[in-house]
């Protein structure tokens, strides 16, 4: 049976463009993704970099207004930068107008002491493991956090995003607060009941996100929540991440069994050669992240110089696990990823310099995958 496909978008800013156009492109992609039959449209939260998705709770309201039925959500809210009340009230506001369509994805990025995680770098369970290919899926050695060239910018960003002296709650405690606020069971100091309006009773689905078999995966399992595992961020840890979630899972009122989404980075074109050309500046973009400078404007492949040897080695795990090619070849690799992980759903992220190429990538894959709502252009 064909499982659903969903979209993860970062509102990337390309060279020669700006944040205003990137946001317009995101709205356009969301409308088309709905038309083509994608199940969800998720927005990532990033700050002080050349992507325009820095305010995802604002953006999902705009996307919900511009679409009719596709689920819209965050992948994920960086809890270290937000209070539980602000998250619930923001989602409750959007849900009040577009009920039953929101996915509230939570991630632990942004907590002090997690500076490396805020750059998408999980703990390393076995960094010396050689590259593997299991059931057709490439599993590179896990990325070493120490390979990041400079974390100064990450630390400065965290300082700017938090009030002086403010200390985020432990991740598990904040997740529980959000659940209590949504369910109407939250109590403040001295046991005083507090109710978030809008927010309480909102018809949102709660998700946890993670790139390792650590706290997020285990908490999602123990709480009986759906979980999104980030193969596209940390391909070397996907097996451990999925296994940790399933091992920890306890049935909840809403989920009798684990529900797993796995992400993949894809670029699809009419043929393999065209797709490879469109994806040829992806390594430069990943390098800008791992160098410590933060995601740069996405380069035009025609103007991108070759990566040096050291640059390529820093990003090789991400480049070799990007699914690039014709719709048939990418779909084959996605099916292999689904079979290896047992995912109930896959979420794809696709970045190209030109918006039309990104639209075409999603359109071709939707058609090849057999998404039910695709219609002729």
CSV table of C-alpha atoms in Angstrom, one decimal:
chain,number,residue,atom,x,y,z
A,1,UNK,CA,0.0,0.0,0.0
A,2,UNK,CA,1.3,3.5,-0.9
A,3,UNK,CA,1.8,5.5,2.3
A,4,UNK,CA,1.2,9.3,2.4
A,5,UNK,CA,3.8,11.9,1.4
A,6,UNK,CA,4.1,15.2,3.2
A,7,UNK,CA,6.2,18.4,2.7
A,8,UNK,CA,8.7,20.1,5.0
A,9,UNK,CA,9.6,23.6,3.9
A,10,UNK,CA,12.2,26.1,5.1
A,11,UNK,CA,11.2,29.1,2.9
A,12,UNK,CA,14.8,29.1,1.5
A,13,UNK,CA,16.1,32.4,0.2
A,14,UNK,CA,18.0,32.0,-3.1
A,15,UNK,CA,20.8,34.3,-4.3
A,16,UNK,CA,19.3,37.3,-6.1
A,17,UNK,CA,16.0,37.0,-4.1
A,18,UNK,CA,14.8,38.0,-0.6
A,19,UNK,CA,12.7,36.9,2.3
A,20,UNK,CA,9.6,38.5,0.9
A,21,UNK,CA,9.8,36.3,-2.2
A,22,UNK,CA,10.7,33.2,-0.2
A,23,UNK,CA,7.5,33.5,1.8
A,24,UNK,CA,5.4,34.0,-1.3
A,25,UNK,CA,7.1,30.9,-2.7
A,26,UNK,CA,6.2,28.9,0.4
A,27,UNK,CA,2.5,29.9,0.1
A,28,UNK,CA,2.5,28.9,-3.6
A,29,UNK,CA,4.2,25.6,-2.8
A,30,UNK,CA,1.6,24.9,-0.1
A,31,UNK,CA,-1.3,25.5,-2.4
A,32,UNK,CA,0.2,23.3,-5.1
A,33,UNK,CA,1.1,20.6,-2.6
A,34,UNK,CA,-2.6,20.5,-1.5
A,35,UNK,CA,-3.7,20.2,-5.1
A,36,UNK,CA,-1.2,17.4,-5.8
A,37,UNK,CA,-2.3,15.3,-2.9
A,38,UNK,CA,0.3,15.8,-0.2
A,39,UNK,CA,-0.9,15.0,3.3
A,40,UNK,CA,0.8,17.7,5.4
A,41,UNK,CA,2.7,20.9,4.9
A,42,UNK,CA,5.2,21.6,7.7
A,43,UNK,CA,7.4,24.6,8.4
A,44,UNK,CA,10.8,24.5,10.1
A,45,UNK,CA,11.9,27.1,12.6
A,46,UNK,CA,15.3,28.7,12.1
A,47,UNK,CA,16.8,32.0,13.1
A,48,UNK,CA,19.5,34.4,11.9
A,49,UNK,CA,20.0,32.5,8.7
A,50,UNK,CA,19.0,32.9,5.0
A,51,UNK,CA,15.7,31.1,5.3
A,52,UNK,CA,12.4,32.9,5.9
A,53,UNK,CA,10.7,30.5,8.3
A,54,UNK,CA,11.8,32.2,11.5
A,55,UNK,CA,8.2,32.7,12.7
A,56,UNK,CA,6.5,29.4,11.9
A,57,UNK,CA,3.4,29.9,14.1
A,58,UNK,CA,2.7,33.1,12.2
A,59,UNK,CA,3.4,31.5,8.9
A,60,UNK,CA,1.2,28.5,9.5
A,61,UNK,CA,-1.8,30.8,9.9
A,62,UNK,CA,-1.1,32.4,6.6
A,63,UNK,CA,-0.7,29.0,4.9
A,64,UNK,CA,-4.0,27.7,6.5
A,65,UNK,CA,-5.7,30.8,5.2
A,66,UNK,CA,-4.4,30.2,1.7
A,67,UNK,CA,-5.3,26.5,1.5
A,68,UNK,CA,-8.5,24.5,2.2
A,69,UNK,CA,-7.7,21.0,3.5
A,70,UNK,CA,-4.1,20.1,3.8
A,71,UNK,CA,-2.8,19.7,7.3
A,72,UNK,CA,-0.4,22.5,8.3
A,73,UNK,CA,2.2,22.5,11.1
A,74,UNK,CA,5.6,23.1,12.6
A,75,UNK,CA,8.6,20.9,12.3
A,76,UNK,CA,9.4,21.9,14.8
A,77,UNK,CA,8.8,24.7,17.4
A,78,UNK,CA,12.1,25.2,19.2
A,79,UNK,CA,10.8,25.0,22.7
A,80,UNK,CA,13.9,26.7,24.2
A,81,UNK,CA,12.8,30.0,22.7
A,82,UNK,CA,9.1,29.9,23.7
A,83,UNK,CA,6.9,29.6,26.8
A,84,UNK,CA,4.4,26.8,26.8
A,85,UNK,CA,1.5,29.4,27.0
A,86,UNK,CA,2.7,31.3,24.0
A,87,UNK,CA,2.9,28.1,21.9
A,88,UNK,CA,-0.6,26.9,22.9
A,89,UNK,CA,-2.3,30.3,22.5
A,90,UNK,CA,-0.7,30.9,19.1
A,91,UNK,CA,-1.8,27.5,17.8
A,92,UNK,CA,-5.2,27.9,19.5
A,93,UNK,CA,-5.7,31.2,17.6
A,94,UNK,CA,-5.1,29.6,14.2
A,95,UNK,CA,-7.1,26.5,15.2
A,96,UNK,CA,-10.1,28.6,16.1
A,97,UNK,CA,-10.3,29.8,12.5
A,98,UNK,CA,-9.1,26.6,10.8
A,99,UNK,CA,-10.1,23.8,13.2
A,100,UNK,CA,-8.8,20.3,12.9
A,101,UNK,CA,-5.9,21.0,10.5
A,102,UNK,CA,-2.9,21.8,12.7
A,103,UNK,CA,0.1,19.7,13.6
A,104,UNK,CA,2.0,21.1,16.6
A,105,UNK,CA,5.5,19.7,16.2
A,106,UNK,CA,7.9,20.2,19.2
A,107,UNK,CA,11.6,20.0,19.2
A,108,UNK,CA,14.2,20.5,22.0
A,109,UNK,CA,16.4,22.8,19.9
A,110,UNK,CA,17.0,26.1,21.5
A,111,UNK,CA,17.6,25.0,25.1
A,112,UNK,CA,20.7,26.3,26.6
A,113,UNK,CA,23.4,23.6,26.6
A,114,UNK,CA,22.0,22.3,23.3
A,115,UNK,CA,23.9,24.7,21.0
A,116,UNK,CA,25.0,21.9,18.8
A,117,UNK,CA,21.6,20.4,18.5
A,118,UNK,CA,20.3,23.8,17.5
A,119,UNK,CA,22.4,23.4,14.3
A,120,UNK,CA,20.8,20.0,13.7
A,121,UNK,CA,23.6,17.9,15.2
A,122,UNK,CA,22.5,15.0,17.3
A,123,UNK,CA,24.6,13.0,19.8
A,124,UNK,CA,26.9,10.5,18.2
A,125,UNK,CA,26.3,6.9,19.3
A,126,UNK,CA,28.9,5.3,17.1
A,127,UNK,CA,30.9,7.9,15.2
A,128,UNK,CA,33.6,5.4,13.9
A,129,UNK,CA,31.1,3.1,12.2
A,130,UNK,CA,31.9,2.7,8.5
A,131,UNK,CA,29.4,3.7,5.8
A,132,UNK,CA,26.7,1.0,5.3
A,133,UNK,CA,24.1,0.3,2.8
A,134,UNK,CA,21.2,-1.5,4.4
A,135,UNK,CA,18.3,-2.7,2.2
A,136,UNK,CA,19.2,-0.1,-0.4
A,137,UNK,CA,19.4,2.8,2.2
A,138,UNK,CA,22.7,4.6,2.7
A,139,UNK,CA,23.7,4.9,6.4
A,140,UNK,CA,26.8,7.0,6.7
A,141,UNK,CA,28.8,7.3,9.9
A,142,UNK,CA,27.0,9.7,12.3
A,143,UNK,CA,28.2,13.2,12.1
A,144,UNK,CA,30.6,14.3,14.9
A,145,UNK,CA,29.5,17.5,16.6
A,146,UNK,CA,33.2,18.4,17.0
A,147,UNK,CA,33.4,18.7,13.2
A,148,UNK,CA,31.5,22.0,13.3
A,149,UNK,CA,34.1,24.6,12.4
A,150,UNK,CA,32.8,27.4,14.6
A,151,UNK,CA,29.9,27.5,17.1
A,152,UNK,CA,30.4,31.2,18.0
A,153,UNK,CA,27.4,32.3,15.9
A,154,UNK,CA,25.2,29.6,17.3
A,155,UNK,CA,25.9,30.7,20.9
A,156,UNK,CA,25.3,34.4,19.9
A,157,UNK,CA,22.0,33.5,18.3
A,158,UNK,CA,20.8,31.6,21.4
A,159,UNK,CA,21.7,34.6,23.6
A,160,UNK,CA,19.7,37.0,21.3
A,161,UNK,CA,16.7,34.7,21.3
A,162,UNK,CA,16.3,34.4,25.1
A,163,UNK,CA,15.7,37.1,27.7
A,164,UNK,CA,18.7,37.8,30.0
A,165,UNK,CA,18.7,35.3,32.8
A,166,UNK,CA,15.8,33.3,31.5
A,167,UNK,CA,16.2,29.5,31.8
A,168,UNK,CA,14.0,27.2,29.7
A,169,UNK,CA,12.2,24.4,31.5
A,170,UNK,CA,13.4,20.8,31.0
A,171,UNK,CA,12.1,19.6,27.7
A,172,UNK,CA,9.9,16.8,29.1
A,173,UNK,CA,8.3,19.3,31.6
A,174,UNK,CA,7.5,21.8,28.9
A,175,UNK,CA,5.9,19.1,26.7
A,176,UNK,CA,3.7,18.1,29.6
A,177,UNK,CA,2.8,21.7,30.2
A,178,UNK,CA,1.7,22.1,26.6
A,179,UNK,CA,-0.4,18.9,26.9
A,180,UNK,CA,-2.0,20.1,30.1
A,181,UNK,CA,-2.8,23.5,28.6
A,182,UNK,CA,-4.4,21.9,25.6
A,183,UNK,CA,-6.4,19.5,27.7
A,184,UNK,CA,-7.5,22.1,30.3
A,185,UNK,CA,-5.7,20.5,33.3
A,186,UNK,CA,-2.9,23.0,33.8
A,187,UNK,CA,-2.2,24.4,37.2
A,188,UNK,CA,0.1,27.3,38.1
A,189,UNK,CA,1.9,28.0,41.3
A,190,UNK,CA,0.0,27.0,44.5
A,191,UNK,CA,-2.2,24.8,42.4
A,192,UNK,CA,-4.1,27.6,40.8
A,193,UNK,CA,-5.9,26.4,37.7
A,194,UNK,CA,-5.1,28.4,34.5
A,195,UNK,CA,-6.9,28.1,31.2
A,196,UNK,CA,-5.5,29.3,27.8
A,197,UNK,CA,-8.1,30.9,25.5
A,198,UNK,CA,-7.7,30.4,22.7
A,199,UNK,CA,-5.8,27.1,23.0
A,200,UNK,CA,-7.6,24.9,25.5
A,201,UNK,CA,-9.5,22.2,23.6
A,202,UNK,CA,-7.9,23.1,20.3
A,203,UNK,CA,-8.0,20.3,17.7
A,204,UNK,CA,-4.3,20.1,17.2
A,205,UNK,CA,-2.2,17.0,16.8
A,206,UNK,CA,0.9,17.0,19.0
A,207,UNK,CA,4.2,15.7,17.5
A,208,UNK,CA,7.7,15.3,18.7
A,209,UNK,CA,10.7,15.5,16.5
A,210,UNK,CA,14.2,14.1,16.9
A,211,UNK,CA,17.5,13.1,15.2
A,212,UNK,CA,18.7,10.6,17.7
A,213,UNK,CA,17.6,7.8,20.0
A,214,UNK,CA,17.7,10.3,22.9
A,215,UNK,CA,15.2,12.2,24.9
A,216,UNK,CA,12.8,13.2,22.1
A,217,UNK,CA,12.4,9.7,20.7
A,218,UNK,CA,12.0,8.2,24.1
A,219,UNK,CA,9.6,10.8,25.4
A,220,UNK,CA,7.4,10.5,22.2
A,221,UNK,CA,7.2,6.8,22.8
A,222,UNK,CA,6.5,6.9,26.5
A,223,UNK,CA,3.8,9.5,25.9
A,224,UNK,CA,2.1,7.6,23.1
A,225,UNK,CA,2.7,10.5,20.7
A,226,UNK,CA,3.5,10.4,16.9
A,227,UNK,CA,7.2,11.0,16.2
A,228,UNK,CA,9.1,12.4,13.2
A,229,UNK,CA,12.6,11.1,12.7
A,230,UNK,CA,15.0,13.3,10.7
A,231,UNK,CA,16.9,11.1,8.2
A,232,UNK,CA,17.5,14.3,6.1
A,233,UNK,CA,19.3,16.0,9.1
A,234,UNK,CA,21.1,12.9,10.6
A,235,UNK,CA,21.1,10.0,8.2
A,236,UNK,CA,23.7,8.1,10.2
A,237,UNK,CA,21.4,7.8,13.3
A,238,UNK,CA,18.1,6.9,11.7
A,239,UNK,CA,18.0,3.3,12.7
A,240,UNK,CA,18.8,4.0,16.4
A,241,UNK,CA,16.3,6.8,16.4
A,242,UNK,CA,13.5,4.7,15.1
A,243,UNK,CA,14.3,1.8,17.4
A,244,UNK,CA,14.4,4.0,20.5
A,245,UNK,CA,10.9,5.4,19.7
A,246,UNK,CA,9.4,2.0,19.1
A,247,UNK,CA,11.0,0.4,22.2
A,248,UNK,CA,9.7,3.2,24.4
A,249,UNK,CA,6.2,3.3,23.0
A,250,UNK,CA,3.3,3.0,25.3
A,251,UNK,CA,-0.3,3.1,23.9
A,252,UNK,CA,-2.3,6.3,24.5
A,253,UNK,CA,-5.9,7.2,24.1
A,254,UNK,CA,-5.2,8.4,20.6
A,255,UNK,CA,-2.5,6.1,19.4
A,256,UNK,CA,-2.7,2.4,20.1
A,257,UNK,CA,0.6,1.8,18.2
A,258,UNK,CA,3.6,3.9,17.2
A,259,UNK,CA,3.1,6.4,14.3
A,260,UNK,CA,6.3,7.3,12.6
A,261,UNK,CA,7.2,9.8,10.0
A,262,UNK,CA,10.7,9.8,8.4
A,263,UNK,CA,12.1,12.8,6.5
A,264,UNK,CA,14.2,12.8,3.3
A,265,UNK,CA,15.8,15.5,1.2
A,266,UNK,CA,14.9,15.1,-2.5
A,267,UNK,CA,15.4,16.8,-5.8
A,268,UNK,CA,13.4,15.4,-8.7
A,269,UNK,CA,13.5,16.3,-12.4
A,270,UNK,CA,12.6,14.8,-15.7
A,271,UNK,CA,15.9,12.9,-15.8
A,272,UNK,CA,18.7,12.0,-13.5
A,273,UNK,CA,21.2,14.4,-15.2
A,274,UNK,CA,18.9,17.4,-14.8
A,275,UNK,CA,18.2,16.6,-11.2
A,276,UNK,CA,21.9,16.2,-10.4
A,277,UNK,CA,22.6,19.6,-12.0
A,278,UNK,CA,19.8,21.3,-9.9
A,279,UNK,CA,21.1,19.7,-6.7
A,280,UNK,CA,24.8,20.5,-7.3
A,281,UNK,CA,24.8,23.5,-5.0
A,282,UNK,CA,23.2,21.6,-2.1
A,283,UNK,CA,26.6,20.7,-0.6
A,284,UNK,CA,27.5,24.4,-0.5
A,285,UNK,CA,24.3,25.1,1.4
A,286,UNK,CA,25.0,22.4,4.0
A,287,UNK,CA,28.6,23.6,4.3
A,288,UNK,CA,27.4,27.1,5.2
A,289,UNK,CA,25.4,25.5,8.0
A,290,UNK,CA,28.2,23.3,9.3
A,291,UNK,CA,30.9,25.9,9.0
A,292,UNK,CA,29.0,27.8,11.7
A,293,UNK,CA,28.0,30.7,9.5
A,294,UNK,CA,24.4,29.5,9.3
A,295,UNK,CA,22.4,28.6,6.2
A,296,UNK,CA,23.5,30.9,3.4
A,297,UNK,CA,21.5,32.1,0.4
A,298,UNK,CA,21.0,29.0,-1.8
A,299,UNK,CA,23.4,29.3,-4.7
A,300,UNK,CA,22.6,29.1,-8.4
A,301,UNK,CA,24.2,25.8,-9.6
A,302,UNK,CA,25.5,27.6,-12.7
A,303,UNK,CA,27.6,30.0,-10.5
A,304,UNK,CA,28.6,27.6,-7.6
A,305,UNK,CA,32.3,26.7,-7.6
A,306,UNK,CA,33.3,23.1,-6.8
A,307,UNK,CA,33.6,22.2,-3.2
A,308,UNK,CA,37.2,21.7,-1.9
A,309,UNK,CA,38.2,18.3,-0.5
A,310,UNK,CA,37.8,19.4,3.2
A,311,UNK,CA,34.5,21.1,2.4
A,312,UNK,CA,33.1,18.0,0.7
A,313,UNK,CA,34.2,15.8,3.6
A,314,UNK,CA,32.3,18.0,6.1
A,315,UNK,CA,29.0,17.5,4.2
A,316,UNK,CA,29.5,14.1,2.6
A,317,UNK,CA,26.9,12.3,4.7
A,318,UNK,CA,24.2,14.8,3.7
A,319,UNK,CA,25.1,14.9,0.0
A,320,UNK,CA,25.3,11.2,-0.4
A,321,UNK,CA,21.9,10.7,1.3
A,322,UNK,CA,20.1,13.3,-0.7
A,323,UNK,CA,17.6,11.5,-3.1
A,324,UNK,CA,18.4,13.0,-6.5
A,325,UNK,CA,17.1,11.9,-9.9
A,326,UNK,CA,14.1,11.1,-12.0
A,327,UNK,CA,10.8,10.6,-10.2
A,328,UNK,CA,11.1,6.8,-10.7
A,329,UNK,CA,14.6,6.6,-9.2
A,330,UNK,CA,13.8,8.9,-6.2
A,331,UNK,CA,10.5,7.0,-5.5
A,332,UNK,CA,12.5,3.7,-5.5
A,333,UNK,CA,14.9,5.1,-2.8
A,334,UNK,CA,12.0,6.5,-0.8
A,335,UNK,CA,10.3,3.1,-0.8
A,336,UNK,CA,13.6,1.6,0.5
A,337,UNK,CA,13.7,4.1,3.3
A,338,UNK,CA,10.1,3.4,4.2
A,339,UNK,CA,10.7,-0.4,4.3
A,340,UNK,CA,13.9,0.0,6.4
A,341,UNK,CA,12.3,2.2,9.0
A,342,UNK,CA,8.7,1.0,8.8
A,343,UNK,CA,7.6,4.6,8.5
A,344,UNK,CA,3.8,5.2,8.3
A,345,UNK,CA,4.5,8.4,6.3
A,346,UNK,CA,7.4,10.1,4.6
A,347,UNK,CA,8.0,13.9,4.6
A,348,UNK,CA,10.1,15.3,1.9
A,349,UNK,CA,12.1,18.6,1.8
A,350,UNK,CA,13.3,19.9,-1.5
A,351,UNK,CA,15.5,22.9,-2.0
A,352,UNK,CA,16.5,24.3,-5.4
A,353,UNK,CA,17.7,27.7,-6.5
A,354,UNK,CA,14.7,28.4,-8.8
A,355,UNK,CA,11.1,28.1,-7.4
A,356,UNK,CA,9.8,26.6,-10.6
A,357,UNK,CA,12.3,23.7,-10.3
A,358,UNK,CA,11.2,23.1,-6.7
A,359,UNK,CA,7.5,23.1,-7.7
A,360,UNK,CA,8.4,20.7,-10.5
A,361,UNK,CA,10.2,18.4,-8.1
A,362,UNK,CA,7.2,18.0,-5.9
A,363,UNK,CA,4.8,17.7,-8.8
A,364,UNK,CA,6.8,14.9,-10.5
A,365,UNK,CA,7.2,13.0,-7.3
A,366,UNK,CA,3.5,13.3,-6.5
A,367,UNK,CA,2.6,11.8,-9.8
A,368,UNK,CA,5.1,9.0,-9.6
A,369,UNK,CA,4.0,8.2,-6.0
A,370,UNK,CA,0.4,8.0,-7.1
A,371,UNK,CA,-1.0,10.6,-4.7
A,372,UNK,CA,-4.7,10.5,-5.1
A,373,UNK,CA,-5.7,14.1,-5.6
A,374,UNK,CA,-3.2,15.0,-8.4
A,375,UNK,CA,-5.0,16.6,-11.3
A,376,UNK,CA,-3.8,17.7,-14.8
A,377,UNK,CA,-2.2,21.1,-14.9
